[in-house]
């Protein structure tokens, strides 16, 4: 009798064990589903839409629309769209520039001569932003409007000007500062002039500037001051470059707006107006619209500390501590992390990228592969798949600030038959990590330079 009771007790206990094991398993499955281990992406959502997606009208006087240079939201969409190969080549040049800059303490360069026509040195330079996001700004009185790219990795704002010895084709007429009643020259002994990386004096002691890029593009001319119109705001006595000798590839934009941390950037020049705060949202596609705001922050944003690299004090650094893919979290401590609007695809340490790629490949194993696209080495042919299940991904910054990527931040569409993991790897783990524009899309990204913090919020462009 005792034996039967013992067997019955064991049976009951064993049944309860398997019952709770089943509940735990179902709970874990449910928890993983709630956490969103996977995205089901409609392939059509990665293709350009047939119309421009306009946001609600904003009442913010310091807000500009951000549009794609080749998209339908641009009033005169360009037909000179670069090939995917060219985009990736330019992107790699940008990455190489950042890696050099963050390891080279010789940031200050020798002044230039008083000639605007001197040969361009090839040993120094910047790298142009490789993405195609633009805004419209106004210069002078009366106001003339120009389509310019914006770049968190550059300080100097510049546009092509008359007289022009060399110029590239741009959308709008060249700017003639002499037609502006608020234009004045800048002395070569002025504070702003001497803070430039390459500066000099003209025969009349006005300031000359030169920006040289690693792809041999260059702009040089006069450093002037004039009125800048930013949305509805009027910024008086704004210092910027008036390019008289411009050569190379600039994508036919009219110039560049520098959003870096240096003295001559718009962020530093307008510190009294906007408290060194700006934010943007990069749109998810070429036919969508984002924004760039100077001044006021945006709600529902979580902040991580803004850091500084002494070799590259104008760049925006933060600390990326982990990446989640599917149900895996990969923790690491990179040499440094740059948040850069001018790089297209994020660069990760080689060891971290290898781990992410392996997980990605395992989850995507049921889809046919496609040839690599230069630095994007994990690609798929999704021609016959209207919906694709990809692993969810998120970037985790210091303070457990989590940025959940949407499909456009995970998959890059070259063609329907060549869609690639939208990350690339550094040469080795000693190089800084770069968070590029693709992984910033659709987020409210807030730069509070005064209080040294960077914020991320979801659903920004909406």
XYZ file of C-alpha atoms in Angstrom:
462
model
C 0.000 0.000 0.000
C 2.802 2.354 0.902
C 4.474 1.494 -2.384
C 1.333 2.391 -4.376
C 1.023 5.692 -2.510
C 4.655 6.510 -3.256
C 4.183 5.705 -6.948
C 1.068 7.856 -7.078
C 2.900 10.745 -5.395
C 5.770 10.445 -7.844
C 3.338 10.381 -10.758
C 1.580 13.518 -9.510
C 4.864 15.332 -8.945
C 6.149 14.290 -12.367
C 2.918 15.473 -14.017
C 3.133 18.814 -12.240
C 6.759 19.151 -13.326
C 5.928 18.683 -17.006
C 2.869 20.925 -16.653
C 4.933 23.835 -15.295
C 7.690 23.118 -17.821
C 5.120 23.470 -20.602
C 3.816 26.711 -19.109
C 7.368 28.060 -18.806
C 8.120 27.137 -22.416
C 4.964 28.841 -23.662
C 5.737 31.859 -21.504
C 9.227 32.113 -22.970
C 7.860 31.842 -26.502
C 5.275 34.533 -25.710
C 7.913 36.743 -24.079
C 10.157 36.438 -27.130
C 7.251 37.296 -29.429
C 6.418 40.331 -27.299
C 10.067 41.378 -27.339
C 9.933 41.230 -31.121
C 12.667 38.811 -32.133
C 11.713 39.199 -35.773
C 10.348 41.757 -38.231
C 8.053 40.697 -41.029
C 8.907 43.198 -43.745
C 6.744 43.950 -46.730
C 9.345 44.165 -49.498
C 7.326 46.963 -51.111
C 7.999 49.103 -48.028
C 11.703 49.108 -48.936
C 10.992 50.302 -52.463
C 10.510 54.003 -53.289
C 6.866 55.075 -53.052
C 5.116 56.594 -56.046
C 4.421 59.885 -54.282
C 5.924 62.212 -51.697
C 4.782 61.504 -48.145
C 4.197 64.941 -46.639
C 4.181 65.434 -42.840
C 1.756 67.625 -40.959
C 2.654 71.307 -41.188
C 4.837 72.483 -38.348
C 4.480 75.768 -36.490
C 8.123 75.685 -35.377
C 9.896 78.707 -36.901
C 13.257 76.936 -36.625
C 12.269 73.756 -38.480
C 13.325 72.803 -42.009
C 12.162 69.846 -44.058
C 14.839 67.232 -44.803
C 14.358 65.572 -48.185
C 16.266 63.125 -50.336
C 18.136 64.739 -53.220
C 16.838 62.200 -55.738
C 13.337 61.748 -54.296
C 9.926 63.057 -55.295
C 9.815 65.410 -52.274
C 12.598 67.470 -53.795
C 11.067 70.214 -55.978
C 13.454 69.403 -58.807
C 14.501 65.794 -58.320
C 17.914 65.113 -59.782
C 18.457 62.485 -62.475
C 22.185 62.081 -61.761
C 21.671 59.478 -59.047
C 24.973 57.762 -58.196
C 25.265 54.012 -58.636
C 25.261 51.754 -55.590
C 28.951 51.122 -56.256
C 29.676 54.870 -56.244
C 27.623 55.394 -53.069
C 29.564 52.674 -51.261
C 32.899 53.934 -52.586
C 32.168 57.419 -51.245
C 30.924 55.924 -47.997
C 34.175 54.025 -47.509
C 36.153 57.214 -48.184
C 34.136 58.910 -45.446
C 34.821 56.039 -43.039
C 38.552 56.088 -43.820
C 38.579 59.833 -43.151
C 36.930 59.449 -39.747
C 39.323 56.668 -38.774
C 42.316 58.809 -39.749
C 40.933 61.849 -37.997
C 40.236 60.050 -34.724
C 43.783 58.676 -34.508
C 45.753 61.684 -35.792
C 46.571 64.467 -33.354
C 47.822 66.797 -36.111
C 44.430 68.376 -36.674
C 45.692 71.908 -37.347
C 47.084 72.543 -40.802
C 49.292 75.243 -42.257
C 47.688 78.443 -43.546
C 47.138 78.671 -47.289
C 48.722 81.215 -49.565
C 46.938 84.320 -50.831
C 46.152 82.569 -54.114
C 42.743 81.020 -54.667
C 44.165 79.054 -57.573
C 46.977 77.167 -55.850
C 47.313 73.434 -56.480
C 45.265 71.318 -54.089
C 47.461 69.283 -51.732
C 46.633 65.596 -51.616
C 48.044 64.781 -48.201
C 45.307 66.435 -46.136
C 41.594 66.778 -46.314
C 38.071 66.033 -45.221
C 35.596 63.557 -46.633
C 32.251 64.597 -48.030
C 29.039 63.228 -46.627
C 28.057 60.196 -48.655
C 24.294 60.434 -48.187
C 21.885 62.611 -50.163
C 19.791 64.443 -47.570
C 19.296 68.158 -48.225
C 17.622 71.240 -46.775
C 16.829 74.689 -48.189
C 18.427 77.737 -46.576
C 18.361 81.432 -47.509
C 21.356 83.759 -47.863
C 21.636 87.522 -48.170
C 19.240 90.458 -48.407
C 17.048 90.067 -50.404
C 17.007 86.348 -49.643
C 18.246 83.858 -52.220
C 17.491 80.191 -51.491
C 19.881 77.268 -51.874
C 19.681 73.483 -51.521
C 22.542 72.290 -49.343
C 23.520 69.064 -47.657
C 24.054 69.084 -43.885
C 26.811 67.316 -42.028
C 27.493 66.694 -38.331
C 31.102 65.948 -39.249
C 31.850 69.395 -40.740
C 31.992 72.869 -39.235
C 32.190 75.335 -42.120
C 29.063 76.256 -44.071
C 29.770 77.217 -47.692
C 28.194 77.758 -51.100
C 29.486 78.525 -54.597
C 29.757 82.237 -55.341
C 30.310 84.732 -58.144
C 32.974 85.377 -59.354
C 33.773 81.690 -59.887
C 37.002 80.544 -61.516
C 36.026 76.873 -61.311
C 32.591 75.568 -60.425
C 30.571 72.377 -60.635
C 26.990 72.141 -61.871
C 24.431 72.932 -59.200
C 20.647 73.254 -59.043
C 20.373 77.002 -58.362
C 22.163 80.065 -59.761
C 25.482 80.849 -58.099
C 25.300 83.269 -55.199
C 26.488 86.838 -55.809
C 27.231 88.368 -52.393
C 27.682 91.848 -53.854
C 23.938 91.905 -54.568
C 23.199 91.558 -50.851
C 22.857 94.720 -48.753
C 23.955 92.809 -45.619
C 27.161 91.258 -47.009
C 30.575 92.138 -45.565
C 34.046 90.610 -45.829
C 35.840 89.033 -42.870
C 39.307 90.161 -41.825
C 42.078 87.568 -42.045
C 43.004 88.493 -38.473
C 39.517 87.812 -37.149
C 38.850 85.075 -34.623
C 36.723 83.004 -36.991
C 39.340 83.148 -39.738
C 42.184 81.950 -37.528
C 40.083 79.061 -36.245
C 39.808 77.517 -39.713
C 41.946 74.483 -40.508
C 43.230 76.196 -43.673
C 43.109 79.971 -43.931
C 45.007 82.871 -45.422
C 44.946 86.570 -46.341
C 44.020 88.191 -49.620
C 45.866 91.226 -50.983
C 43.237 93.365 -49.220
C 43.648 91.495 -45.891
C 40.324 89.689 -46.129
C 40.058 86.064 -45.005
C 40.514 83.184 -47.432
C 39.496 79.610 -46.671
C 40.140 76.226 -48.216
C 38.481 72.853 -47.635
C 40.162 69.867 -49.265
C 38.530 66.453 -49.376
C 40.096 63.010 -49.595
C 38.444 62.338 -52.960
C 40.340 65.406 -54.287
C 37.224 67.587 -54.367
C 37.859 71.036 -52.952
C 36.345 74.440 -52.328
C 38.215 77.629 -51.609
C 37.304 81.275 -51.599
C 36.406 84.104 -49.239
C 35.159 83.811 -45.687
C 32.310 86.327 -45.508
C 29.389 87.250 -43.285
C 25.815 87.796 -44.329
C 22.246 87.093 -43.267
C 21.185 83.442 -43.066
C 17.491 82.536 -43.246
C 16.714 79.256 -41.499
C 13.034 78.442 -41.978
C 11.377 81.596 -40.563
C 14.356 82.606 -38.401
C 16.740 85.363 -39.479
C 20.347 84.921 -38.340
C 22.388 88.113 -38.789
C 26.134 88.304 -39.439
C 26.484 84.593 -40.136
C 30.037 83.548 -41.074
C 30.375 81.158 -44.023
C 32.490 80.340 -47.044
C 31.905 81.892 -50.449
C 33.527 79.445 -52.853
C 35.224 80.931 -55.941
C 37.221 77.839 -56.931
C 35.334 74.570 -56.527
C 36.303 71.285 -58.135
C 35.299 67.648 -57.818
C 32.131 65.755 -56.982
C 29.555 67.475 -54.775
C 26.425 65.774 -56.092
C 25.120 69.042 -57.595
C 24.027 70.437 -54.230
C 24.566 74.173 -53.809
C 26.842 73.775 -50.797
C 26.982 72.470 -47.239
C 25.671 73.395 -43.780
C 28.184 72.503 -41.041
C 26.613 71.089 -37.854
C 29.859 70.115 -36.089
C 31.065 71.300 -32.677
C 33.774 73.670 -33.963
C 33.853 77.453 -33.558
C 32.705 78.275 -37.093
C 29.769 75.819 -37.191
C 26.212 77.110 -37.153
C 25.721 75.441 -33.765
C 28.515 77.494 -32.170
C 27.713 80.726 -34.014
C 24.075 80.649 -32.862
C 24.700 79.514 -29.270
C 22.882 82.557 -27.860
C 19.840 81.898 -30.032
C 19.459 78.125 -29.784
C 21.490 77.118 -26.702
C 23.602 74.714 -28.785
C 20.682 72.340 -29.272
C 19.568 70.828 -32.559
C 17.672 67.755 -33.658
C 16.752 65.929 -36.819
C 14.925 62.949 -38.204
C 16.244 61.299 -41.357
C 13.368 59.885 -43.434
C 13.109 56.148 -44.049
C 12.919 56.420 -47.836
C 13.736 58.670 -50.760
C 10.120 59.833 -51.085
C 9.548 60.672 -47.425
C 10.294 63.844 -45.456
C 12.221 64.375 -42.240
C 13.220 67.512 -40.386
C 16.085 69.574 -38.981
C 15.360 71.853 -36.016
C 17.616 74.375 -34.308
C 16.922 75.094 -30.667
C 13.995 73.374 -29.010
C 14.226 69.715 -28.102
C 11.548 67.105 -28.808
C 9.515 65.007 -26.342
C 9.858 61.306 -25.483
C 13.614 61.151 -25.957
C 16.072 59.167 -23.843
C 19.567 60.606 -23.421
C 23.042 59.123 -23.337
C 26.216 61.119 -22.529
C 27.939 63.006 -25.353
C 31.676 62.315 -25.339
C 34.673 64.090 -26.897
C 37.714 62.731 -28.697
C 40.660 65.145 -28.274
C 41.931 64.235 -31.763
C 38.549 65.062 -33.331
C 36.778 67.532 -30.997
C 34.237 68.586 -33.647
C 32.780 65.078 -33.994
C 29.979 63.710 -31.831
C 30.976 60.718 -29.735
C 28.880 58.499 -27.488
C 29.233 54.995 -26.051
C 27.626 52.030 -27.794
C 27.619 49.181 -25.259
C 25.636 46.403 -26.963
C 23.690 45.292 -30.018
C 20.672 43.025 -29.854
C 19.766 40.789 -32.800
C 16.901 38.333 -32.508
C 17.051 36.968 -28.959
C 20.821 37.520 -28.612
C 22.542 40.455 -26.940
C 26.165 41.129 -27.856
C 27.927 43.305 -25.275
C 31.228 44.960 -26.109
C 33.415 47.985 -25.358
C 34.587 49.665 -28.579
C 37.480 52.095 -28.782
C 34.929 54.844 -29.367
C 31.659 55.462 -31.201
C 30.983 58.343 -33.593
C 27.428 59.395 -34.437
C 27.762 60.691 -37.987
C 25.070 61.921 -40.365
C 27.484 61.833 -43.301
C 28.300 58.116 -43.200
C 25.623 55.957 -44.824
C 26.217 52.510 -43.280
C 27.335 51.846 -39.714
C 30.763 50.269 -39.181
C 31.190 47.747 -36.367
C 34.216 46.029 -34.822
C 35.164 43.026 -36.921
C 34.500 40.526 -34.112
C 31.084 42.014 -33.318
C 30.108 42.197 -36.964
C 31.093 38.558 -37.468
C 28.821 37.464 -34.603
C 25.904 39.551 -35.910
C 26.384 38.293 -39.461
C 26.366 34.656 -38.323
C 23.100 35.119 -36.415
C 21.591 37.020 -39.331
C 22.576 34.265 -41.779
C 21.104 31.550 -39.573
C 17.764 33.333 -39.333
C 17.749 34.160 -43.067
C 18.851 30.666 -44.155
C 15.608 29.937 -46.011
C 16.171 32.794 -48.489
C 18.468 32.502 -51.541
C 21.714 34.442 -51.270
C 22.983 37.094 -53.684
C 26.488 38.388 -54.493
C 28.012 40.869 -52.020
C 27.912 44.593 -52.752
C 31.401 45.864 -51.866
C 31.435 46.361 -48.071
C 27.909 44.944 -47.738
C 28.814 41.281 -47.804
C 25.581 39.572 -46.686
C 22.970 39.832 -49.431
C 19.847 37.977 -50.585
C 17.713 37.583 -53.688
C 14.170 38.289 -52.511
C 12.547 38.458 -55.925
C 9.869 35.865 -55.151
C 9.189 36.906 -51.556
C 6.573 39.649 -51.001
C 7.128 39.377 -47.226
C 10.412 38.587 -45.514
C 11.088 37.675 -41.897
C 14.293 39.330 -40.651
C 15.709 39.410 -37.128
C 14.857 42.445 -35.043
C 17.843 44.635 -34.157
C 18.490 47.374 -31.635
C 21.463 49.517 -30.654
C 22.022 50.006 -26.927
C 23.903 53.071 -25.708
C 25.352 53.941 -22.309
C 22.576 54.178 -19.737
C 20.614 51.402 -21.491
C 19.247 53.848 -24.050
C 17.763 51.548 -26.686
C 17.250 52.454 -30.350
C 15.009 49.846 -32.032
C 15.758 49.703 -35.757
C 12.967 49.421 -38.287
C 13.303 47.483 -41.536
C 15.040 50.345 -43.359
C 17.789 50.310 -40.722
C 18.386 46.567 -41.099
C 18.064 45.838 -44.834
C 19.498 47.914 -47.700
C 17.852 47.489 -51.073
C 20.172 47.721 -54.035
C 17.667 45.855 -56.210
C 14.911 43.373 -55.420
C 17.410 40.637 -56.280
C 20.161 42.099 -54.085
C 19.074 43.157 -50.609
C 21.820 43.300 -48.014
C 22.412 43.508 -44.290
C 22.864 47.270 -43.825
C 26.016 47.074 -41.683
C 29.696 46.721 -42.551
C 32.800 45.851 -40.562
C 35.895 47.787 -39.612
C 39.283 46.368 -40.491
C 39.952 45.543 -36.857
C 38.562 46.119 -33.382
C 40.879 49.061 -32.655
C 39.046 51.395 -35.065
C 36.188 53.537 -33.808
C 32.622 52.406 -34.383
C 30.561 54.669 -36.645
C 26.771 54.895 -36.428
C 25.716 56.012 -39.884
C 22.594 57.602 -41.334
C 20.902 54.300 -42.239
C 20.746 53.304 -38.567
C 19.532 56.788 -37.584
C 16.517 56.824 -39.912
C 13.070 57.561 -38.404
C 14.529 58.466 -34.989
C 14.304 61.828 -33.278
C 18.016 62.428 -32.740
C 18.704 65.317 -30.351
C 22.137 66.901 -29.864
C 22.341 68.958 -26.661
C 25.902 70.235 -27.013
C 25.633 72.616 -24.054
C 24.689 69.811 -21.647
C 26.798 67.136 -23.378
C 24.068 64.613 -24.128
C 22.532 62.934 -27.190
C 18.946 61.712 -27.254
C 17.022 59.113 -29.260
C 13.261 58.844 -29.670
C 11.209 56.562 -31.896
C 8.775 57.543 -34.666
C 10.561 60.842 -35.191
C 9.587 61.728 -38.744
C 5.900 61.294 -37.927
